[in-house]
Amino acid sequence: MLAYTIKRILQSIVVLLVVGLVAFSMFQYVGDPVDNMLGQERTQADIERVRAQLGLDQPFPVQYWKFISNAAQGDFGISYRQKRPVMDILRSSAPATLELAFVSGLFALIIGITLGVITAIRQNGFGSGIIMTLSLIGVSLPTFLIGILLAHLFAVELGILPSKGRGETVIIGGWVWSVFGTQIQFPSWRTGFLTESGLRALILPSITLGLYQMTLIMRLVRSEMLEVLRQDYIRFARARGLRERAVNFRHALKNTMVPVITIAGLQLGSIIAFAIITETVFAWPGIGNQFILAIRAVDIPMMAAYLMLVSVMFVIINLIVDLLYFAIDPRLRVDRTAGGH
Amino acid sequence: MADTGLDKSLVPAHRYPGRLARMWDSDFVFNFRKSPIAIVAAVVTLVLILSAIFAPWIAPHEPFNPATWDIMSGNSRPMVPNEFTGKVFLMGTDEQGRDIFSTILYGMRISLFIGFSAVIFAMILGITLGLLAGYVGGWTETIIMRMADIQLTLPSILVAMLIFGVAKTLIPFEYQDRVTMWVLILAIGLSDWVQFARVVRGTTLVEKNKEYVQAARLIGRGPGAIMLYHILPNVLNPVLVIATISLALAIIAEATLSFLGVGMSPTQPSLGTLISQGQQYLLSGDWWILVFPAATLLALALSVNLLGDWLRDALNPRLR
């Protein structure tokens, strides 16, 4: 177990270093940052000074190491477009994305598992057929179209839910505590969970973002359930006279949870990446929105930071899921260490 | 198709089925004839592809030639005679009097061109790297497959966006409009090769130890020829399935990028650009400017997806 953990952590670090190299080379080969920082009227001395200031006169490996160590401390430089530190922008827009991802993940899990169980229990029912067909159409519908449709239906036609922005938000945290003379500042967090309009604004974007993951979880739960329901111990549980609900939920569903948790964990990263689309449709002030604006404006520090942030997130999620899997399912231990894959 | 093993001299000439008849009775076509969903999906796909190819002949107007725009007929509802000019448009017009039906035909042309080119690019790249990884092994394999693993940790739409963003910075501003399409093809293609490479590598690993490959090696064929002429034909079935599903994904990816404003520009709109423009008219009640391009995109993606699903089952010998 320990050897495997160390191996996986080392692999993750290598992945991050490679992604870091990609992010770093964007600065190297794409445009000249000196051009971006100095105006038209500049002298050679100005250029030299700024180059030295930015460390551009150093050799490549030194610059790369500096980039990585700065990034590890959360310093990605100044955004070309907004002229303020990239980390500040990310920090102020992260809560919006994380809250959206959390709610849509929750939606995907709860509704996905419920529908999966229903379609498995009533395998040949009329309702199940409709749900399965709809899920196929749902997979083919691009996320942005779902967003437009939902926004139009519920915000414009029915006028019951907002289609733009986060609604009213409240800032929590940011308190300064002094403990034994040292000042500790809590990070501040702009939340939409505490106001009614904030909660209502979350509904449509969360459904849009979570719909794909929901169909995925639903199909997974359904096929796993169908497999489990055929097992002898389920028949035995029925023979013991247990109630149908107890059999389905306490005995069958429990045994489908390992793959569901794995997939759900892996999908968490995709939710954060796909938030880009949802955030654009619903004018949601999150990191994804910032990323699209950065691409349009060729704001390289912002793009590099987003790339690093997302890959760190993906690598950590992958690592946790792998290790959890390894811990939960003893059968994998032999394969993994022997196969070395 | 495999030879039926019949000795032709034993069967009267008129009883021996011709090539077409044998194809008609083959497993593959039989399976197709028995699947109504596959037939409908194939017909819809074919109609859409043909109408995109022949857009210049089918389209009643030239949507990108401002001289043919008819501002007086602007904002016409579909199939309702315009209140000023009395002209009837199948799918209505936008504010400038552009015929929506014609813009969709031309937009689909761009969407399909990008989709097909991106998939072909991804396919060539993926097959080459997959064959190399599977057949050569060793360091080549490790490097290629680690690259694939790293790329798989990121969603492909994100990879495509990043490639597009980087490419945009490299290209001088005045050329950007002309090369956007190729940048998109490159971005979507590069984000999609991994699936091909993984499948081709897997099949190659199995195939390279079979007797026919050993025989080919024995008679002195080089590794390149063995990969190209002996192994490649045996990996084409799974590749075809992935290519079909990738086509649907590539079309959706292109539409998504264009919708987000990091793809085709309004001067050369794809279906995604048209949808993004149509969304702005939705609030004023001009639903047709959005609904028809969106429905076309959905029909295209859904039918190609269904075709891919059917192909996967039909080509899978275990499901027969």
XYZ file of C-alpha atoms in Angstrom:
661
model
C 0.000 0.000 0.000
C 2.716 2.449 1.003
C 4.827 1.693 -2.075
C 1.799 2.131 -4.301
C 0.869 5.428 -2.640
C 4.372 6.802 -3.038
C 4.485 5.681 -6.676
C 1.159 7.346 -7.453
C 2.169 10.582 -5.717
C 5.437 10.695 -7.664
C 3.526 10.106 -10.917
C 1.167 12.961 -10.063
C 4.086 15.287 -9.432
C 5.577 14.382 -12.820
C 2.232 15.115 -14.498
C 2.050 18.505 -12.791
C 5.626 19.343 -13.820
C 4.790 18.519 -17.449
C 1.614 20.621 -17.381
C 3.674 23.352 -15.748
C 6.126 23.137 -18.640
C 3.265 23.583 -21.123
C 1.899 26.545 -19.175
C 5.371 28.032 -18.891
C 6.141 27.651 -22.605
C 3.031 29.690 -23.397
C 4.900 32.637 -21.892
C 8.067 31.733 -23.754
C 6.847 31.415 -27.290
C 3.697 33.420 -27.222
C 4.143 37.120 -27.614
C 6.615 39.229 -25.658
C 5.488 40.195 -22.163
C 7.700 43.274 -22.366
C 5.551 44.453 -25.267
C 2.502 44.026 -23.114
C 3.876 45.960 -20.193
C 5.586 48.883 -21.881
C 3.843 51.387 -24.076
C 4.843 52.637 -27.509
C 7.391 55.097 -26.195
C 10.115 52.915 -24.730
C 13.862 52.967 -24.785
C 16.275 50.063 -25.001
C 17.166 50.741 -21.363
C 13.491 50.387 -20.393
C 13.299 47.053 -22.169
C 16.480 45.794 -20.501
C 15.251 46.934 -17.097
C 11.873 45.224 -17.451
C 13.491 42.054 -18.808
C 15.780 41.910 -15.788
C 12.863 42.704 -13.494
C 10.826 39.819 -14.905
C 13.864 37.525 -14.889
C 13.698 37.052 -18.655
C 17.478 37.347 -18.986
C 17.969 34.123 -17.008
C 18.484 30.700 -18.688
C 15.421 28.580 -19.476
C 15.678 26.004 -16.626
C 16.139 28.765 -14.063
C 13.078 30.592 -15.362
C 11.094 27.358 -15.386
C 12.057 26.569 -11.811
C 11.121 30.092 -10.768
C 7.757 29.776 -12.520
C 7.015 26.455 -10.801
C 8.049 27.656 -7.356
C 6.045 30.858 -7.766
C 3.039 28.864 -8.969
C 3.333 26.530 -5.996
C 3.044 29.600 -3.774
C 0.031 30.817 -5.713
C 1.839 33.573 -7.598
C 0.969 33.548 -11.290
C 1.889 37.122 -12.046
C -0.320 39.988 -13.163
C -3.226 39.553 -15.541
C -2.524 41.350 -18.846
C -6.184 42.206 -19.249
C -7.227 43.269 -15.769
C -3.855 44.551 -14.518
C -4.197 42.909 -11.127
C -2.697 39.737 -9.630
C -4.107 36.604 -11.220
C -4.401 34.951 -7.826
C -6.691 37.740 -6.582
C -8.973 37.253 -9.588
C -9.068 33.492 -9.097
C -9.640 33.822 -5.368
C -12.542 36.210 -5.796
C -14.245 34.153 -8.528
C -13.577 30.669 -7.125
C -16.465 30.614 -4.615
C -19.000 31.139 -7.429
C -17.646 28.170 -9.405
C -17.201 25.905 -6.391
C -20.724 26.527 -5.099
C -22.143 25.880 -8.564
C -20.085 22.688 -8.918
C -21.114 21.509 -5.452
C -24.836 21.982 -6.037
C -24.776 20.422 -9.511
C -22.742 17.476 -8.231
C -25.284 16.963 -5.468
C -28.122 17.194 -7.987
C -26.430 14.687 -10.305
C -25.835 12.217 -7.469
C -29.271 12.358 -5.837
C -31.403 12.436 -8.985
C -29.056 10.113 -10.884
C -29.110 7.411 -8.202
C -32.867 7.708 -7.700
C -33.662 7.439 -11.414
C -31.108 4.656 -11.826
C -32.752 2.603 -9.089
C -36.245 3.242 -10.478
C -35.311 2.268 -14.036
C -33.563 -0.854 -12.755
C -36.443 -2.029 -10.553
C -39.080 -1.406 -13.218
C -36.808 -2.517 -16.020
C -39.548 -3.002 -18.607
C -41.918 -0.316 -17.395
C -43.237 2.447 -19.602
C -41.706 5.189 -17.456
C -38.284 3.554 -17.568
C -38.403 3.447 -21.358
C -39.183 7.154 -21.495
C -36.429 8.006 -19.018
C -33.852 5.955 -20.933
C -34.785 7.533 -24.279
C -34.698 11.020 -22.795
C -31.281 10.306 -21.334
C -29.960 9.417 -24.808
C -31.255 12.703 -26.193
C -29.792 14.473 -23.158
C -26.349 13.071 -23.938
C -26.549 14.313 -27.542
C -27.723 17.793 -26.554
C -24.767 20.139 -26.157
C -24.601 21.712 -22.687
C -25.009 25.224 -24.027
C -28.254 24.340 -25.795
C -29.669 22.829 -22.605
C -28.727 26.033 -20.821
C -30.402 28.265 -23.402
C -33.539 26.126 -23.410
C -33.840 26.065 -19.608
C -33.120 29.783 -19.322
C -35.710 30.602 -21.942
C -38.376 28.325 -20.521
C -38.042 29.160 -16.821
C -36.730 32.713 -16.938
C -38.360 34.253 -20.002
C -41.557 32.297 -20.663
C -42.529 31.356 -17.115
C -40.554 34.100 -15.387
C -40.084 32.119 -12.181
C -36.298 31.789 -11.992
C -33.443 34.193 -12.786
C -31.253 33.415 -15.809
C -28.332 35.769 -15.224
C -25.823 36.105 -12.414
C -25.722 34.888 -8.837
C -28.451 36.976 -7.229
C -27.699 38.521 -3.849
C -24.536 37.298 -2.205
C -23.171 37.588 1.311
C -19.507 37.751 2.262
C -18.576 35.428 5.065
C -15.168 34.909 6.583
C -12.411 37.464 6.295
C -12.354 37.854 10.068
C -9.053 38.587 11.681
C -8.372 36.678 14.853
C -5.453 37.334 17.008
C -4.125 34.276 18.721
C -1.214 34.759 21.116
C -0.323 37.982 19.400
C -0.262 36.602 15.820
C -2.913 37.755 13.392
C -4.735 35.011 11.550
C -6.956 36.070 8.696
C -9.696 33.743 7.585
C -10.215 33.650 3.825
C -13.314 35.558 2.813
C -15.972 33.769 0.802
C -18.785 35.318 -1.191
C -21.664 32.892 -0.844
C -25.042 32.667 -2.532
C -26.308 30.018 -0.133
C -27.633 32.433 2.472
C -30.093 34.531 0.487
C -33.278 33.469 -1.241
C -32.337 35.077 -4.560
C -28.884 33.507 -4.339
C -30.385 30.051 -3.924
C -32.907 30.607 -6.706
C -30.139 31.774 -9.058
C -28.323 28.484 -8.452
C -31.160 26.263 -9.688
C -30.956 26.611 -13.485
C -27.140 26.662 -13.825
C -26.824 23.638 -11.529
C -29.317 21.605 -13.533
C -27.600 22.574 -16.792
C -24.181 21.666 -15.480
C -25.229 18.481 -13.706
C -27.503 16.999 -16.359
C -24.792 15.121 -18.248
C -23.289 13.706 -15.057
C -26.775 12.805 -13.893
C -27.468 10.684 -16.984
C -24.058 9.071 -16.604
C -24.681 8.133 -12.956
C -28.215 7.021 -13.769
C -27.043 4.620 -16.482
C -24.265 3.311 -14.272
C -26.526 2.701 -11.263
C -29.081 1.046 -13.513
C -26.666 -1.437 -15.069
C -24.997 -2.203 -11.719
C -28.386 -2.676 -10.048
C -29.575 -5.010 -12.788
C -26.477 -7.108 -12.187
C -26.820 -7.138 -8.411
C -30.563 -7.864 -8.412
C -29.835 -11.174 -10.130
C -27.575 -12.388 -7.322
C -28.544 -15.154 -4.948
C -28.340 -13.101 -1.801
C -31.050 -10.783 -3.137
C -33.264 -13.757 -3.816
C -32.496 -14.975 -0.317
C -33.395 -11.597 1.146
C -36.734 -11.754 -0.681
C -37.247 -15.315 0.554
C -36.679 -14.133 4.089
C -39.714 -11.960 3.564
C -37.961 -8.621 3.712
C -39.899 -5.724 2.322
C -39.211 -4.789 -1.288
C -37.882 -1.381 -0.297
C -35.443 -2.872 2.187
C -34.189 -5.355 -0.401
C -33.733 -2.726 -3.098
C -32.134 -0.023 -1.039
C -30.444 -1.690 1.917
C -29.142 -4.762 0.113
C -28.921 -4.060 -3.595
C -28.090 -0.343 -3.818
C -25.361 -0.592 -1.196
C -23.404 -2.994 -3.380
C -23.514 -0.744 -6.430
C -21.891 2.152 -4.613
C -18.183 1.463 -5.226
C -18.187 2.141 -8.989
C -20.670 4.985 -8.537
C -18.409 6.735 -6.043
C -15.417 6.301 -8.352
C -17.167 7.724 -11.396
C -18.768 10.510 -9.378
C -15.368 11.461 -7.990
C -13.768 11.519 -11.413
C -16.657 13.540 -12.804
C -16.162 16.218 -10.164
C -13.197 17.501 -12.156
C -15.172 17.544 -15.396
C -17.937 19.479 -13.677
C -15.484 22.221 -12.802
C -14.116 22.243 -16.373
C -17.551 22.195 -18.006
C -18.590 25.027 -15.724
C -16.922 27.228 -18.373
C -19.891 26.663 -20.704
C -22.607 26.988 -18.080
C -21.029 30.098 -16.613
C -20.985 31.755 -20.026
C -24.641 30.948 -20.724
C -25.824 32.178 -17.326
C -23.354 35.072 -16.932
C -22.113 33.380 -13.766
C -19.144 35.297 -12.315
C -16.872 32.272 -11.800
C -13.405 31.101 -12.843
C -14.670 29.545 -16.094
C -16.056 32.885 -17.213
C -12.705 34.520 -16.416
C -10.958 31.816 -18.473
C -13.079 32.454 -21.578
C -12.487 36.193 -21.282
C -8.763 35.443 -20.918
C -8.693 33.337 -24.102
C -10.518 36.017 -26.079
C -8.111 38.691 -24.840
C -4.997 36.445 -25.020
C -4.365 36.992 -21.316
C -1.576 34.448 -20.862
C -0.942 34.627 -17.081
C -4.650 34.019 -16.554
C -4.693 31.088 -19.022
C -1.588 29.530 -17.480
C -3.006 29.873 -13.982
C -6.299 28.285 -14.973
C -4.480 25.413 -16.688
C -2.382 24.780 -13.580
C -5.346 25.114 -11.228
C -7.504 22.673 -13.179
C -4.716 20.124 -13.564
C -3.873 20.264 -9.861
C -7.542 19.658 -9.163
C -7.729 16.743 -11.625
C -4.521 15.155 -10.386
C -5.621 15.355 -6.745
C -9.063 13.935 -7.521
C -7.558 11.104 -9.584
C -5.094 10.356 -6.820
C -7.738 10.250 -4.096
C -10.080 8.092 -6.172
C -7.269 5.661 -7.030
C -6.145 5.368 -3.450
C -9.719 4.990 -2.181
C -10.373 2.305 -4.734
C -7.232 0.556 -3.690
C -8.254 0.739 -0.058
C -11.842 -0.395 -0.645
C -11.272 -3.244 -3.070
C -8.560 -5.675 -1.952
C -8.721 -7.581 -5.256
C -7.023 -4.689 -7.038
C -3.919 -4.803 -4.903
C -2.396 -7.843 -6.563
C -3.138 -6.653 -10.107
C -1.959 -3.126 -9.700
C 1.401 -3.825 -8.132
C 2.151 -6.752 -10.422
C 0.973 -5.134 -13.647
C 2.628 -1.859 -12.888
C 0.131 -0.023 -15.005
C -16.262 -9.966 -47.635
C -14.916 -13.442 -47.010
C -15.320 -15.961 -49.793
C -18.291 -18.203 -49.182
C -16.153 -21.256 -49.892
C -18.459 -22.470 -52.655
C -16.864 -24.044 -55.672
C -18.368 -22.035 -58.517
C -18.285 -24.941 -60.925
C -20.687 -26.910 -58.724
C -23.357 -24.214 -58.685
C -25.291 -23.295 -61.810
C -24.205 -19.845 -62.960
C -27.580 -18.203 -62.406
C -27.799 -19.544 -58.824
C -24.502 -18.141 -57.680
C -25.264 -14.842 -55.925
C -23.573 -11.762 -57.356
C -21.406 -9.404 -55.405
C -24.255 -7.012 -54.608
C -26.570 -9.794 -53.540
C -23.927 -11.255 -51.286
C -23.382 -7.864 -49.704
C -27.139 -7.473 -49.240
C -27.215 -10.771 -47.344
C -24.056 -10.147 -45.311
C -24.314 -9.977 -41.515
C -23.541 -6.304 -41.539
C -26.211 -5.212 -44.002
C -28.720 -7.697 -42.615
C -28.185 -6.202 -39.165
C -28.720 -2.746 -40.660
C -31.946 -3.724 -42.428
C -33.328 -5.086 -39.164
C -32.664 -1.917 -37.177
C -35.174 0.882 -37.834
C -33.231 3.315 -35.639
C -30.073 2.762 -37.679
C -31.966 3.279 -40.943
C -33.558 6.532 -39.778
C -30.253 7.783 -38.349
C -28.413 6.908 -41.560
C -31.021 8.618 -43.739
C -31.010 11.791 -41.617
C -27.200 11.886 -41.575
C -27.007 11.328 -45.316
C -29.606 14.007 -46.104
C -27.830 16.519 -43.866
C -24.397 15.746 -45.319
C -25.667 15.911 -48.906
C -27.504 19.176 -48.335
C -24.330 20.620 -46.792
C -22.238 19.506 -49.764
C -24.724 20.850 -52.305
C -25.536 23.993 -50.299
C -24.645 26.397 -53.156
C -27.244 24.699 -55.388
C -29.938 24.078 -52.780
C -29.815 27.341 -50.861
C -32.358 29.840 -52.218
C -30.124 32.795 -51.246
C -26.458 33.581 -50.855
C -26.339 34.455 -47.159
C -22.803 35.879 -47.163
C -23.191 38.177 -50.125
C -24.525 41.456 -48.673
C -25.807 42.437 -52.116
C -28.471 39.746 -51.937
C -29.669 40.693 -48.450
C -33.160 42.033 -48.499
C -33.452 44.407 -45.554
C -37.107 45.027 -46.350
C -37.813 41.346 -45.702
C -35.990 41.429 -42.357
C -37.461 39.557 -39.371
C -39.851 37.524 -41.511
C -41.557 34.707 -39.663
C -41.096 31.244 -41.141
C -43.645 30.325 -43.844
C -45.550 33.581 -43.330
C -45.488 36.148 -46.177
C -43.463 39.205 -45.178
C -45.699 42.173 -44.313
C -43.778 44.582 -46.579
C -42.464 42.516 -49.462
C -44.838 39.551 -49.405
C -41.941 37.123 -49.800
C -42.137 33.757 -48.069
C -39.118 32.237 -46.333
C -39.066 28.587 -45.252
C -37.333 29.306 -41.937
C -37.743 33.079 -41.780
C -35.064 35.759 -41.927
C -32.925 37.641 -39.430
C -32.749 41.382 -38.858
C -30.735 42.016 -42.025
C -33.047 39.936 -44.169
C -30.731 36.944 -44.435
C -32.567 33.735 -45.208
C -32.147 31.429 -42.189
C -32.489 28.253 -44.256
C -29.570 29.304 -46.448
C -27.371 30.328 -43.502
C -28.034 26.953 -41.893
C -27.012 25.089 -45.052
C -23.766 27.049 -45.291
C -23.213 26.874 -41.527
C -23.652 23.110 -41.551
C -21.116 22.947 -44.347
C -18.538 24.612 -42.121
C -19.505 22.527 -39.076
C -19.286 19.266 -41.005
C -16.050 20.229 -42.729
C -14.415 21.033 -39.389
C -15.883 17.906 -37.792
C -14.736 15.534 -40.535
C -11.289 17.122 -40.885
C -10.710 17.090 -37.132
C -11.698 13.422 -36.873
C -9.526 12.434 -39.834
C -6.613 14.344 -38.339
C -7.152 12.734 -34.914
C -7.545 9.336 -36.580
C -4.286 9.525 -38.546
C -2.382 10.799 -35.521
C -3.972 8.282 -33.150
C -3.519 5.287 -35.459
C 0.121 6.142 -36.157
C 0.997 6.632 -32.495
C -1.103 3.628 -31.437
C 0.561 1.311 -33.971
C 4.000 2.555 -32.975
C 3.260 2.159 -29.264
C 1.817 -1.309 -29.690
C 4.271 -2.727 -32.199
C 7.545 -1.112 -31.203
C 6.962 -1.092 -27.436
C 9.691 -0.055 -25.021
C 10.412 3.623 -24.547
C 8.310 4.674 -27.519
C 5.305 3.037 -25.922
C 5.975 4.520 -22.491
C 6.302 8.058 -23.830
C 3.243 7.878 -26.101
C 0.989 6.274 -23.521
C 2.092 8.593 -20.696
C 1.275 11.517 -22.993
C -2.127 9.980 -23.571
C -2.653 9.492 -19.827
C -1.794 13.095 -19.089
C -4.129 14.346 -21.774
C -6.930 12.075 -20.562
C -6.872 13.734 -17.166
C -8.174 16.911 -18.825
C -11.545 17.071 -20.628
C -10.984 17.350 -24.374
C -13.039 20.535 -24.745
C -10.660 22.230 -22.302
C -7.629 20.984 -24.237
C -9.161 22.288 -27.475
C -9.811 25.687 -25.863
C -6.240 25.948 -24.637
C -4.785 24.977 -28.025
C -7.075 27.501 -29.697
C -6.014 30.180 -27.216
C -2.313 29.522 -27.732
C -2.664 29.351 -31.526
C -4.506 32.645 -31.506
C -1.574 34.339 -29.833
C 0.861 32.943 -32.396
C -0.989 34.128 -35.494
C -0.840 37.762 -36.586
C -4.158 39.510 -36.217
C -4.758 40.177 -39.934
C -4.606 36.455 -40.828
C -6.794 35.260 -37.992
C -10.105 35.245 -39.797
C -8.713 33.141 -42.621
C -7.051 30.475 -40.501
C -9.549 30.144 -37.642
C -11.080 27.095 -39.296
C -7.732 25.293 -39.505
C -6.885 26.254 -35.947
C -10.179 24.720 -34.801
C -9.480 21.532 -36.770
C -6.034 21.323 -35.195
C -7.365 22.029 -31.706
C -10.249 19.551 -31.835
C -8.125 16.933 -33.618
C -5.297 17.178 -31.102
C -7.767 16.923 -28.230
C -9.207 13.701 -29.616
C -6.354 11.409 -30.750
C -6.032 9.596 -27.427
C -9.073 7.352 -27.917
C -7.772 6.125 -31.273
C -4.260 5.559 -29.972
C -5.457 3.543 -26.971
C -7.697 1.253 -28.985
C -5.186 0.757 -31.808
C -2.411 0.018 -29.307
C -4.593 -2.516 -27.495
C -5.525 -4.356 -30.691
C -1.961 -4.196 -32.007
C -0.658 -5.803 -28.813
C -3.008 -8.735 -29.440
C -2.447 -8.954 -33.187
C 1.354 -8.714 -33.220
C 1.730 -12.095 -31.521
C -0.529 -13.905 -33.968
C 0.844 -16.335 -36.509
C 0.207 -14.259 -39.604
C 2.396 -11.465 -38.263
C 5.132 -13.954 -37.421
C 4.786 -15.382 -40.918
C 5.095 -11.936 -42.446
C 8.196 -11.280 -40.367
C 9.602 -14.616 -41.467
C 9.335 -13.803 -45.147
C 11.254 -10.640 -44.460
C 8.712 -7.832 -44.411
C 9.861 -4.751 -42.548
C 8.103 -3.392 -39.441
C 6.559 -0.518 -41.413
C 4.997 -2.821 -43.977
C 3.751 -5.209 -41.290
C 2.086 -2.373 -39.373
C 0.565 -0.836 -42.481
C -0.512 -3.859 -44.535
C -1.017 -6.608 -41.954
C -1.987 -5.109 -38.601
C -3.786 -1.939 -39.704
C -6.610 -3.735 -41.589
C -7.370 -5.697 -38.418
C -7.768 -2.657 -36.201
C -10.061 -0.765 -38.565
C -13.372 -2.016 -37.125
C -12.991 -0.441 -33.672
C -11.440 2.622 -35.311
C -14.543 3.080 -37.466
C -16.787 2.981 -34.372
C -14.658 5.515 -32.506
C -14.465 7.734 -35.593
C -18.263 7.880 -35.870
C -18.753 8.743 -32.209
C -15.846 11.207 -32.424
C -17.543 12.913 -35.347
C -20.598 13.666 -33.199
C -18.340 14.864 -30.389
C -16.242 16.995 -32.764
C -19.335 18.668 -34.210
C -20.590 19.426 -30.699
C -17.124 20.619 -29.611
C -16.882 22.981 -32.579
C -20.381 24.316 -31.919
C -19.545 24.822 -28.247
C -16.306 26.684 -28.995
C -18.000 28.883 -31.579
C -20.870 29.528 -29.192
C -18.444 30.621 -26.476
C -16.869 33.085 -28.893
C -13.595 31.170 -29.238
C -14.355 29.646 -32.643
C -15.797 30.654 -35.998
C -16.520 34.366 -36.342
C -19.891 35.823 -37.426
C -18.493 36.541 -40.910
C -18.060 32.803 -41.468
C -20.603 31.272 -39.116
C -20.844 27.590 -38.212
C -23.940 26.171 -36.526
C -22.508 27.174 -33.126
C -22.014 30.779 -34.211
C -25.552 30.872 -35.627
C -26.940 29.598 -32.321
C -24.964 32.170 -30.384
C -26.340 34.931 -32.653
C -29.854 33.526 -32.491
C -29.768 33.565 -28.706
C -29.639 37.365 -28.812
C -32.869 37.511 -30.808
C -34.708 35.103 -28.506
C -35.622 37.796 -26.006
C -37.373 39.843 -28.682
C -39.476 36.841 -29.624
C -37.745 35.957 -32.913
C -37.459 32.322 -31.940
C -36.785 30.970 -35.441
C -33.316 32.503 -35.662
C -32.248 30.270 -32.764
C -34.533 27.253 -33.012
C -33.750 26.104 -36.566
C -29.931 26.087 -36.262
C -30.256 24.442 -32.836
C -32.593 21.768 -34.194
C -30.207 21.111 -37.101
C -27.279 20.714 -34.729
C -29.299 18.377 -32.513
C -30.476 16.278 -35.468
C -26.930 16.007 -36.775
C -25.354 15.111 -33.432
C -28.122 12.705 -32.425
C -28.222 10.803 -35.721
C -24.449 10.447 -35.931
C -24.432 9.309 -32.284
C -27.140 6.713 -32.912
C -25.279 5.503 -35.986
C -22.133 5.120 -33.895
C -24.051 3.201 -31.219
C -25.480 0.839 -33.811
C -22.096 0.402 -35.483
C -20.514 -0.518 -32.159
C -23.054 -3.283 -31.609
C -23.040 -4.459 -35.239
C -19.254 -4.744 -35.446
C -18.895 -6.388 -32.045
C -18.709 -10.137 -32.664
C -19.544 -10.900 -29.032
C -23.002 -9.363 -29.355
C -24.070 -11.408 -32.370
